[in-house]
Coordinates of C-alpha atoms in Angstrom, one line a residue:
M1 CA 63.4 5.0 44.7
K2 CA 64.8 8.4 43.7
C3 CA 62.9 11.4 42.4
K4 CA 63.6 12.2 38.7
P5 CA 62.7 15.8 38.6
K6 CA 62.3 17.7 35.6
L7 CA 64.7 20.6 34.7
G8 CA 62.3 23.4 35.8
A9 CA 61.4 21.5 38.9
L10 CA 65.1 20.9 39.7
V11 CA 65.8 24.5 39.3
L12 CA 62.9 25.4 41.6
F13 CA 64.1 22.7 44.2
G14 CA 67.7 24.1 44.0
V15 CA 66.4 27.7 44.5
V16 CA 64.3 26.6 47.5
L17 CA 67.2 24.6 49.0
C18 CA 69.6 27.5 48.5
A19 CA 67.3 30.0 50.1
G20 CA 68.0 28.7 53.6
A21 CA 68.2 25.5 55.5
R22 CA 64.9 26.2 57.2
A23 CA 61.5 27.7 56.1
D24 CA 61.2 31.5 56.3
V25 CA 57.9 31.1 58.1
R26 CA 58.8 30.5 61.8
I27 CA 57.0 28.4 64.4
G28 CA 54.4 30.6 66.2
A29 CA 54.2 33.1 63.2
R30 CA 51.0 33.4 61.0
F31 CA 51.1 31.2 58.0
P32 CA 50.6 33.1 54.8
T33 CA 47.3 33.1 52.8
L34 CA 46.8 30.1 50.6
E35 CA 44.8 32.2 48.1
T36 CA 47.7 32.6 45.7
A37 CA 47.5 28.9 44.6
A38 CA 44.9 27.8 42.2
F39 CA 42.7 25.0 43.7
T40 CA 40.6 22.5 42.0
G41 CA 37.2 23.1 43.2
G42 CA 38.2 26.3 44.9
L43 CA 40.1 26.9 48.1
P44 CA 38.4 25.0 51.1
A45 CA 37.4 26.9 54.2
T46 CA 40.4 26.7 56.7
A47 CA 39.3 29.3 59.3
G48 CA 39.1 27.9 62.8
K49 CA 40.6 24.5 61.7
I50 CA 43.8 22.6 62.2
V51 CA 45.4 22.7 58.7
L52 CA 48.2 20.6 57.2
V53 CA 49.6 22.5 54.2
D54 CA 51.8 20.1 52.1
F55 CA 54.0 21.3 49.3
W56 CA 54.6 18.6 46.7
A57 CA 55.5 17.9 43.1
S58 CA 54.4 15.2 40.6
W59 CA 58.1 14.2 40.0
C60 CA 58.7 13.5 43.8
A61 CA 58.6 9.8 44.9
P62 CA 58.0 10.5 48.7
C63 CA 55.1 12.7 47.6
R64 CA 53.6 9.7 45.8
D65 CA 53.9 7.8 49.0
S66 CA 52.4 10.5 51.2
F67 CA 49.1 11.0 49.4
P68 CA 47.4 7.9 50.6
F69 CA 48.5 8.7 54.2
F70 CA 47.1 12.3 53.9
T71 CA 43.8 10.8 52.7
R72 CA 43.6 8.7 55.7
L73 CA 44.4 11.7 57.9
Q74 CA 41.5 13.6 56.3
Q75 CA 39.2 10.7 56.8
D76 CA 40.4 10.1 60.4
Y77 CA 40.4 13.8 61.7
G78 CA 38.2 15.7 59.2
A79 CA 35.1 15.6 61.5
R80 CA 37.1 17.0 64.3
G81 CA 38.1 20.1 62.5
F82 CA 41.3 19.0 60.6
I83 CA 41.9 19.7 56.8
V84 CA 44.7 18.7 54.5
V85 CA 45.6 21.2 51.8
A86 CA 48.2 19.9 49.3
I87 CA 49.9 22.5 47.1
S88 CA 51.9 21.4 44.0
V89 CA 54.8 23.3 42.8
D90 CA 54.5 21.7 39.3
E91 CA 55.2 24.2 36.5
K92 CA 52.9 22.5 34.1
A93 CA 49.2 22.2 34.7
A94 CA 49.2 18.8 33.0
D95 CA 51.8 17.3 35.5
F96 CA 49.7 18.5 38.4
E97 CA 46.3 17.2 36.8
G98 CA 47.8 13.9 35.8
F99 CA 49.1 13.2 39.4
V100 CA 45.8 14.2 41.0
K101 CA 43.9 12.0 38.5
R102 CA 46.2 9.2 39.3
F103 CA 46.3 9.3 43.1
K104 CA 42.6 10.7 43.5
P105 CA 43.4 12.5 46.9
G106 CA 40.7 12.6 49.5
F107 CA 41.6 16.2 50.4
A108 CA 42.0 19.6 48.8
T109 CA 44.8 20.0 46.1
G110 CA 46.1 23.2 44.4
R111 CA 48.8 24.4 42.2
D112 CA 51.1 27.2 43.0
H113 CA 51.6 27.9 39.3
E114 CA 53.5 31.2 39.8
Q115 CA 55.4 29.8 42.8
R116 CA 54.4 32.8 44.9
L117 CA 53.4 30.8 48.0
V118 CA 56.5 28.5 47.8
R119 CA 58.7 31.5 47.6
E120 CA 57.0 33.5 50.5
V121 CA 57.3 30.4 52.7
K122 CA 60.6 29.4 51.4
V123 CA 59.9 25.7 51.4
P124 CA 63.2 24.1 52.3
A125 CA 62.5 20.8 50.4
I126 CA 59.8 18.9 48.6
P127 CA 57.8 17.5 50.2
T128 CA 57.4 19.6 53.3
S129 CA 54.3 19.8 55.4
Y130 CA 53.2 22.6 57.8
L131 CA 50.8 22.2 60.6
I132 CA 48.7 25.3 61.4
D133 CA 46.6 25.7 64.5
R134 CA 43.0 27.0 64.7
A135 CA 44.3 30.7 65.0
G136 CA 46.4 30.3 61.8
R137 CA 49.8 30.1 63.6
L138 CA 52.4 27.7 62.4
R139 CA 53.1 25.0 64.9
S140 CA 55.1 22.4 63.3
I141 CA 57.3 21.7 60.1
H142 CA 57.9 18.3 58.8
E143 CA 60.5 18.0 55.9
G144 CA 60.2 15.1 53.6
F145 CA 58.1 12.0 54.0
R146 CA 59.8 8.9 55.5
G147 CA 56.8 6.6 56.0
K148 CA 55.9 5.4 59.4
P149 CA 58.2 7.9 61.4
T150 CA 56.6 10.8 59.6
E151 CA 53.1 9.3 60.0
T152 CA 53.6 8.8 63.7
A153 CA 55.0 12.2 64.3
L154 CA 52.3 14.0 62.3
R155 CA 49.5 12.1 64.0
K156 CA 51.0 12.9 67.5
T157 CA 51.1 16.7 66.6
I158 CA 47.6 16.7 65.0
E159 CA 46.1 15.0 68.0
A160 CA 47.8 17.6 70.3
L161 CA 46.5 20.4 68.3
L162 CA 43.0 19.0 68.2
A163 CA 43.0 18.7 71.9
E164 CA 43.8 22.4 72.4
R165 CA 41.1 24.8 73.0
N166 CA 41.9 28.4 71.6

């Protein structure tokens, strides 16, 4: 199944891809604040937690496939200090809201309606997930969502981060 992006989303996607082959935020660096995105129900507390930040869009087929998995991750690891924060790059609030209503994620969702955070991070593709350690440092970047291989890689990294003591 291929994504059928809307023109504005396609332009954003093209700009993001042309900005560089890799994300601007480097492994080991502090991840930017999430406060620039508007969160449904407010931004969840992330201090001292392992955080998976996922950039997604309503028009993205792999994003639709990833949401049930991210809900399972939140259920499986939430009690151990893990949180999923999914940030939409949708331009229209209705597209974001419709997606969230349809997929009912069991994790925090927000919309970067001004694309400030996506530009600051220079997200290389939609979807892309960033794993952040308890100290707020970026530890891993996962471009795309490819089902089982992505699920296995993310679980392995999350378990390793949860086992660390800062």
